Amino acid sequence: MNELNNKILKIGKEVKIAILAVASLVIFYLGFNFLKGIDFFNPSNEYFAIYEKIDGLTVSNPVLLSGLPVGRVSEIEILQDQDHKVKVYFEVREDIQLGQNSEAVLNTDLLGSQSIILQINKVEQPLSEDSEIRGSIRPALTEQIQEQAYPVLQTLDSVGKHLNGILANIDGNEQLINGILADIKKTTDALSEVSEKEATIKALIDDFKKITGTLSDEKKGLAAILAKANGIADSINALEVGKVVNRLDTTLANVNSLIASMQDGQGTVDKLLNDDSLYNSLNKTLVDLDKLLIDIQEQPKDYVHFSLFGRKSKDE
């Protein structure tokens, strides 16, 4: 009896060890698959989508809906008869219904991790299990950045070339730029000088205002001056202009009469103008007189005698 009990105890220990080992394996298997996204306690439906490429998608990568994991990639197959497209099977929780307008978008995040994002849209008729869902690929964030950065880089390159051209023009036109800067300095100096003479300019403006005020004055201004000028003109008009004109006519008549008598050969003036002998005699007399004056200047003693003791007689 004791031996039988010992055998039973030995068998019980072996069974216990075996049961513990099996339980450990089951727990390990369940835990491993749970970590892979396989939930044995929630039933799921399997669908598939076909992609041109999968960019490193692997089995057990998550299936997301609004950012929440609702399934996993279960199998990946290459379709050699369809230009090596990739057929991806994935499981989705049974309580999530997919329709004909649903889409499985392959997404790559910034760190390079892949996942499938479900876009269910409006479900009019739920799809059955093992149905195909339209697959699409969302450009990676790095690709989006490159696409958006490429035009910016081109613009920066154009700006850089433009700046280089401007700098080259500046180097070539250094003398012109220096001249412009010198002109600007002269202008600023002139403005400074004007600002320094602001008081003088202000005084000139004040004087101009006074002058304009005086001109606008009714008693002393331009109107009064014009009134005086009109009075002078009226006085001139009031003179006996007729008498002055008559006297002028009389004088002109006398002059005409004198000229007529000269032309008729009457009077001394006409003889001086028309008689050559009288002119020659008068001219000869003037010449002799001129010679006499010259001789007196040269030999004054022959004509003038002066003595302190009186004049001697010719007999002495």
Short mmCIF file of C-alpha atoms in Angstrom, two decimals:
data_model
loop_
_atom_site.label_atom_id
_atom_site.label_comp_id
_atom_site.label_asym_id
_atom_site.label_seq_id
_atom_site.Cartn_x
_atom_site.Cartn_y
_atom_site.Cartn_z
CA MET A 1 0.00 0.00 0.00
CA ASN A 2 2.76 2.39 0.88
CA GLU A 3 4.54 1.61 -2.36
CA LEU A 4 1.33 2.29 -4.32
CA ASN A 5 0.88 5.60 -2.59
CA ASN A 6 4.45 6.56 -3.36
CA LYS A 7 3.95 5.69 -7.04
CA ILE A 8 0.78 7.75 -7.15
CA LEU A 9 2.61 10.67 -5.57
CA LYS A 10 5.42 10.37 -8.08
CA ILE A 11 2.93 10.24 -10.97
CA GLY A 12 1.10 13.28 -9.54
CA LYS A 13 4.30 15.31 -9.46
CA GLU A 14 5.10 14.45 -13.06
CA VAL A 15 1.60 15.38 -14.15
CA LYS A 16 1.81 18.63 -12.28
CA ILE A 17 5.12 19.45 -13.94
CA ALA A 18 3.69 18.59 -17.36
CA ILE A 19 0.56 20.64 -16.77
CA LEU A 20 2.68 23.58 -15.59
CA ALA A 21 4.88 23.32 -18.64
CA VAL A 22 1.91 23.22 -21.02
CA ALA A 23 0.29 26.15 -19.25
CA SER A 24 3.54 28.11 -19.51
CA LEU A 25 3.75 27.42 -23.22
CA VAL A 26 0.13 28.44 -23.73
CA ILE A 27 0.61 31.62 -21.75
CA PHE A 28 3.81 32.41 -23.64
CA TYR A 29 2.07 31.80 -26.97
CA LEU A 30 -0.91 33.90 -26.05
CA GLY A 31 1.25 36.66 -24.66
CA PHE A 32 3.54 36.68 -27.67
CA ASN A 33 0.62 36.87 -30.07
CA PHE A 34 -1.05 39.50 -27.91
CA LEU A 35 2.06 41.59 -28.20
CA LYS A 36 1.90 41.05 -31.94
CA GLY A 37 -1.64 42.37 -31.94
CA ILE A 38 -3.51 39.08 -32.02
CA ASP A 39 -6.43 39.16 -29.65
CA PHE A 40 -7.82 35.65 -29.12
CA PHE A 41 -10.65 36.93 -26.98
CA ASN A 42 -12.07 39.37 -29.57
CA PRO A 43 -13.13 37.79 -32.86
CA SER A 44 -12.03 39.56 -36.06
CA ASN A 45 -12.67 39.61 -39.79
CA GLU A 46 -9.93 39.39 -42.38
CA TYR A 47 -9.71 41.59 -45.49
CA PHE A 48 -7.05 42.28 -48.08
CA ALA A 49 -5.77 45.16 -50.20
CA ILE A 50 -3.38 45.30 -53.14
CA TYR A 51 -0.54 47.88 -53.34
CA GLU A 52 2.11 48.80 -55.87
CA LYS A 53 4.65 48.75 -53.03
CA ILE A 54 4.52 48.55 -49.25
CA ASP A 55 7.68 50.51 -48.21
CA GLY A 56 8.78 48.02 -45.54
CA LEU A 57 5.37 46.97 -44.18
CA THR A 58 5.65 43.70 -42.26
CA VAL A 59 3.35 41.19 -40.59
CA SER A 60 1.95 42.37 -37.25
CA ASN A 61 2.12 46.05 -38.22
CA PRO A 62 -0.97 47.75 -36.77
CA VAL A 63 -4.21 48.64 -38.49
CA LEU A 64 -5.47 51.99 -37.20
CA LEU A 65 -8.85 53.68 -37.19
CA SER A 66 -8.83 57.32 -36.05
CA GLY A 67 -5.46 56.64 -34.45
CA LEU A 68 -6.74 53.61 -32.45
CA PRO A 69 -5.34 50.10 -33.12
CA VAL A 70 -8.22 47.89 -34.36
CA GLY A 71 -6.30 45.11 -36.03
CA ARG A 72 -2.99 43.95 -37.49
CA VAL A 73 -1.37 42.82 -40.72
CA SER A 74 -1.69 39.05 -40.85
CA GLU A 75 -0.06 38.05 -44.15
CA ILE A 76 1.84 39.56 -47.09
CA GLU A 77 1.90 37.98 -50.53
CA ILE A 78 3.63 38.97 -53.79
CA LEU A 79 1.49 38.71 -56.92
CA GLN A 80 3.99 37.71 -59.60
CA ASP A 81 1.32 37.49 -62.28
CA GLN A 82 0.29 41.14 -61.63
CA ASP A 83 3.60 42.97 -62.13
CA HIS A 84 4.79 41.95 -58.66
CA LYS A 85 2.16 43.88 -56.83
CA VAL A 86 1.79 43.17 -53.11
CA LYS A 87 -1.30 41.64 -51.57
CA VAL A 88 -1.68 42.43 -47.89
CA TYR A 89 -4.07 40.58 -45.59
CA PHE A 90 -5.10 42.28 -42.38
CA GLU A 91 -7.48 41.55 -39.56
CA VAL A 92 -10.04 44.03 -38.23
CA ARG A 93 -12.19 43.72 -35.17
CA GLU A 94 -15.51 42.08 -35.89
CA ASP A 95 -17.52 44.98 -34.46
CA ILE A 96 -16.08 47.38 -37.08
CA GLN A 97 -17.94 47.30 -40.36
CA LEU A 98 -16.27 48.19 -43.65
CA GLY A 99 -18.12 49.20 -46.81
CA GLN A 100 -17.42 49.47 -50.52
CA ASN A 101 -16.26 53.08 -50.09
CA SER A 102 -13.78 52.10 -47.39
CA GLU A 103 -10.07 52.51 -48.09
CA ALA A 104 -6.90 51.02 -46.58
CA VAL A 105 -4.20 53.69 -46.70
CA LEU A 106 -0.58 52.63 -46.27
CA ASN A 107 1.10 55.23 -44.08
CA THR A 108 4.72 55.86 -43.05
CA ASP A 109 5.36 58.11 -40.08
CA LEU A 110 8.31 60.40 -39.44
CA LEU A 111 10.32 57.61 -37.79
CA GLY A 112 9.74 55.26 -40.72
CA SER A 113 7.20 52.96 -39.02
CA GLN A 114 4.48 51.59 -41.33
CA SER A 115 0.82 51.03 -40.60
CA ILE A 116 -2.50 50.71 -42.39
CA ILE A 117 -5.01 53.48 -41.73
CA LEU A 118 -8.65 52.66 -42.35
CA GLN A 119 -10.89 55.29 -43.93
CA ILE A 120 -14.37 53.81 -43.64
CA ASN A 121 -16.39 56.73 -45.07
CA LYS A 122 -20.10 56.00 -45.43
CA VAL A 123 -21.09 52.31 -45.15
CA GLU A 124 -24.17 51.57 -47.23
CA GLN A 125 -23.60 47.83 -47.50
CA PRO A 126 -21.12 46.06 -45.17
CA LEU A 127 -18.41 43.96 -46.80
CA SER A 128 -18.18 40.28 -46.04
CA GLU A 129 -15.04 38.66 -44.66
CA ASP A 130 -12.13 38.09 -47.09
CA SER A 131 -13.36 40.97 -49.30
CA GLU A 132 -10.97 43.32 -51.10
CA ILE A 133 -10.65 46.92 -49.90
CA ARG A 134 -9.27 49.65 -52.13
CA GLY A 135 -5.65 50.30 -51.20
CA SER A 136 -3.71 53.54 -51.54
CA ILE A 137 -0.35 54.89 -50.42
CA ARG A 138 0.03 58.15 -48.53
CA PRO A 139 3.28 59.96 -49.36
CA ALA A 140 5.76 59.79 -46.53
CA LEU A 141 6.29 62.92 -44.49
CA THR A 142 9.84 63.19 -45.80
CA GLU A 143 8.53 63.04 -49.37
CA GLN A 144 5.97 65.74 -48.60
CA ILE A 145 8.69 67.90 -47.12
CA GLN A 146 10.87 67.34 -50.17
CA GLU A 147 8.01 68.19 -52.54
CA GLN A 148 7.26 71.40 -50.66
CA ALA A 149 10.90 72.28 -50.11
CA TYR A 150 11.95 71.83 -53.74
CA PRO A 151 10.15 74.98 -55.03
CA VAL A 152 11.49 76.89 -52.04
CA LEU A 153 15.02 75.74 -52.82
CA GLN A 154 14.59 76.77 -56.45
CA THR A 155 13.37 80.19 -55.32
CA LEU A 156 16.32 80.53 -52.93
CA ASP A 157 18.67 79.56 -55.74
CA SER A 158 17.16 82.22 -58.00
CA VAL A 159 17.39 84.79 -55.21
CA GLY A 160 21.02 83.83 -54.63
CA LYS A 161 21.84 84.28 -58.31
CA HIS A 162 20.03 87.63 -58.31
CA LEU A 163 21.98 88.76 -55.26
CA ASN A 164 25.23 87.68 -56.89
CA GLY A 165 24.31 89.76 -59.93
CA ILE A 166 23.52 92.76 -57.73
CA LEU A 167 26.83 92.39 -55.88
CA ALA A 168 28.67 92.14 -59.21
CA ASN A 169 26.96 95.32 -60.41
CA ILE A 170 27.86 97.02 -57.14
CA ASP A 171 31.52 96.06 -57.60
CA GLY A 172 31.46 97.34 -61.18
CA ASN A 173 29.71 100.59 -60.30
CA GLU A 174 31.63 101.39 -57.14
CA GLN A 175 32.65 104.81 -58.44
CA LEU A 176 29.05 105.63 -59.38
CA ILE A 177 27.80 104.53 -55.97
CA ASN A 178 30.47 106.62 -54.25
CA GLY A 179 29.32 109.60 -56.30
CA ILE A 180 25.71 108.98 -55.32
CA LEU A 181 26.70 108.74 -51.66
CA ALA A 182 28.67 111.97 -51.99
CA ASP A 183 25.63 113.70 -53.52
CA ILE A 184 23.47 112.39 -50.70
CA LYS A 185 25.97 113.77 -48.19
CA LYS A 186 25.90 117.17 -49.93
CA THR A 187 22.11 117.13 -49.80
CA THR A 188 22.08 116.31 -46.10
CA ASP A 189 24.67 119.03 -45.45
CA ALA A 190 22.50 121.51 -47.37
CA LEU A 191 19.47 120.46 -45.36
CA SER A 192 21.47 120.89 -42.16
CA GLU A 193 22.50 124.37 -43.27
CA VAL A 194 18.90 125.22 -44.07
CA SER A 195 17.84 124.02 -40.65
CA GLU A 196 20.56 126.18 -39.07
CA LYS A 197 19.22 129.22 -40.95
CA GLU A 198 15.67 128.45 -39.98
CA ALA A 199 15.42 131.67 -37.95
CA THR A 200 16.52 133.78 -40.94
CA ILE A 201 14.06 132.04 -43.24
CA LYS A 202 11.32 132.54 -40.70
CA ALA A 203 12.16 136.27 -40.50
CA LEU A 204 12.03 136.55 -44.31
CA ILE A 205 8.65 134.85 -44.33
CA ASP A 206 7.42 137.24 -41.65
CA ASP A 207 8.65 140.24 -43.69
CA PHE A 208 6.95 138.86 -46.78
CA LYS A 209 3.74 138.51 -44.80
CA LYS A 210 4.08 142.13 -43.66
CA ILE A 211 4.61 143.31 -47.26
CA THR A 212 1.60 141.38 -48.50
CA GLY A 213 -0.38 142.74 -45.58
CA THR A 214 0.67 146.29 -46.48
CA LEU A 215 -0.28 145.77 -50.13
CA SER A 216 -3.65 144.48 -49.07
CA ASP A 217 -4.22 147.53 -46.82
CA GLU A 218 -6.91 149.79 -48.31
CA LYS A 219 -5.22 153.07 -47.17
CA LYS A 220 -1.50 152.27 -47.76
CA GLY A 221 -1.58 149.33 -50.07
CA LEU A 222 -1.52 148.68 -53.79
CA ALA A 223 -5.06 149.98 -54.25
CA ALA A 224 -4.09 153.39 -52.83
CA ILE A 225 -1.02 153.57 -55.13
CA LEU A 226 -3.13 152.75 -58.17
CA ALA A 227 -5.63 155.40 -57.12
CA LYS A 228 -2.84 158.04 -56.97
CA ALA A 229 -1.55 156.95 -60.37
CA ASN A 230 -5.02 157.36 -61.81
CA GLY A 231 -5.16 160.88 -60.30
CA ILE A 232 -1.85 161.83 -61.96
CA ALA A 233 -3.09 160.53 -65.29
CA ASP A 234 -6.25 162.57 -64.92
CA SER A 235 -4.14 165.70 -64.17
CA ILE A 236 -2.07 165.13 -67.30
CA ASN A 237 -5.22 164.76 -69.32
CA ALA A 238 -6.49 168.06 -67.82
CA LEU A 239 -3.46 170.06 -69.15
CA GLU A 240 -3.87 172.35 -72.17
CA VAL A 241 -2.31 169.91 -74.55
CA GLY A 242 -3.71 171.81 -77.54
CA LYS A 243 -1.68 174.95 -76.81
CA VAL A 244 1.55 172.98 -76.52
CA VAL A 245 0.87 171.32 -79.84
CA ASN A 246 0.18 174.70 -81.52
CA ARG A 247 3.48 176.14 -80.24
CA LEU A 248 5.31 173.11 -81.53
CA ASP A 249 3.72 173.58 -84.94
CA THR A 250 4.82 177.26 -85.01
CA THR A 251 8.42 176.31 -84.16
CA LEU A 252 8.50 173.69 -86.89
CA ALA A 253 7.16 176.25 -89.38
CA ASN A 254 9.99 178.68 -88.52
CA VAL A 255 12.58 175.95 -88.98
CA ASN A 256 11.12 175.08 -92.35
CA SER A 257 11.26 178.76 -93.41
CA LEU A 258 14.94 179.00 -92.41
CA ILE A 259 15.79 175.91 -94.39
CA ALA A 260 13.92 177.26 -97.40
CA SER A 261 15.84 180.58 -97.33
CA MET A 262 19.13 178.68 -97.14
CA GLN A 263 18.16 176.65 -100.16
CA ASP A 264 17.22 179.85 -102.12
CA GLY A 265 20.73 181.38 -101.62
CA GLN A 266 19.65 184.10 -99.29
CA GLY A 267 21.52 185.18 -96.16
CA THR A 268 25.03 184.65 -94.74
CA VAL A 269 24.45 181.05 -93.81
CA ASP A 270 23.64 180.18 -97.42
CA LYS A 271 26.83 181.93 -98.60
CA LEU A 272 28.84 179.90 -96.13
CA LEU A 273 27.27 176.76 -97.47
CA ASN A 274 27.23 177.54 -101.21
CA ASP A 275 30.03 180.18 -101.93
CA ASP A 276 33.47 178.48 -102.18
CA SER A 277 35.48 181.76 -102.23
CA LEU A 278 34.06 182.87 -98.92
CA TYR A 279 34.73 179.49 -97.47
CA ASN A 280 38.32 179.48 -98.79
CA SER A 281 39.03 183.01 -97.45
CA LEU A 282 37.64 182.11 -94.08
CA ASN A 283 39.61 178.88 -94.04
CA LYS A 284 42.85 180.73 -95.04
CA THR A 285 42.31 183.28 -92.26
CA LEU A 286 41.87 180.48 -89.74
CA VAL A 287 45.08 178.80 -90.96
CA ASP A 288 47.08 182.06 -90.67
CA LEU A 289 45.69 182.67 -87.22
CA ASP A 290 46.69 179.17 -86.20
CA LYS A 291 50.27 179.75 -87.47
CA LEU A 292 50.48 183.06 -85.60
CA LEU A 293 49.41 181.41 -82.36
CA ILE A 294 51.99 178.67 -82.82
CA ASP A 295 54.77 181.22 -83.50
CA ILE A 296 53.78 183.26 -80.43
CA GLN A 297 54.01 180.11 -78.34
CA GLU A 298 57.45 179.28 -79.76
CA GLN A 299 58.93 182.86 -79.84
CA PRO A 300 57.11 184.88 -77.24
CA LYS A 301 60.03 187.38 -76.86
CA ASP A 302 59.55 188.62 -80.39
CA TYR A 303 56.09 189.78 -79.54
CA VAL A 304 56.13 190.62 -75.81
CA HIS A 305 58.90 192.70 -74.01
CA PHE A 306 58.98 192.76 -70.24
CA SER A 307 61.56 194.50 -67.96
CA LEU A 308 61.80 195.19 -64.27
CA PHE A 309 63.48 198.63 -64.96
CA GLY A 310 61.17 199.91 -67.54
CA ARG A 311 61.29 199.93 -71.28
CA LYS A 312 64.33 201.41 -73.03
CA SER A 313 63.98 203.66 -75.99
CA LYS A 314 65.29 202.59 -79.35
CA ASP A 315 67.78 205.55 -79.29
CA GLU A 316 69.49 204.24 -76.20
#
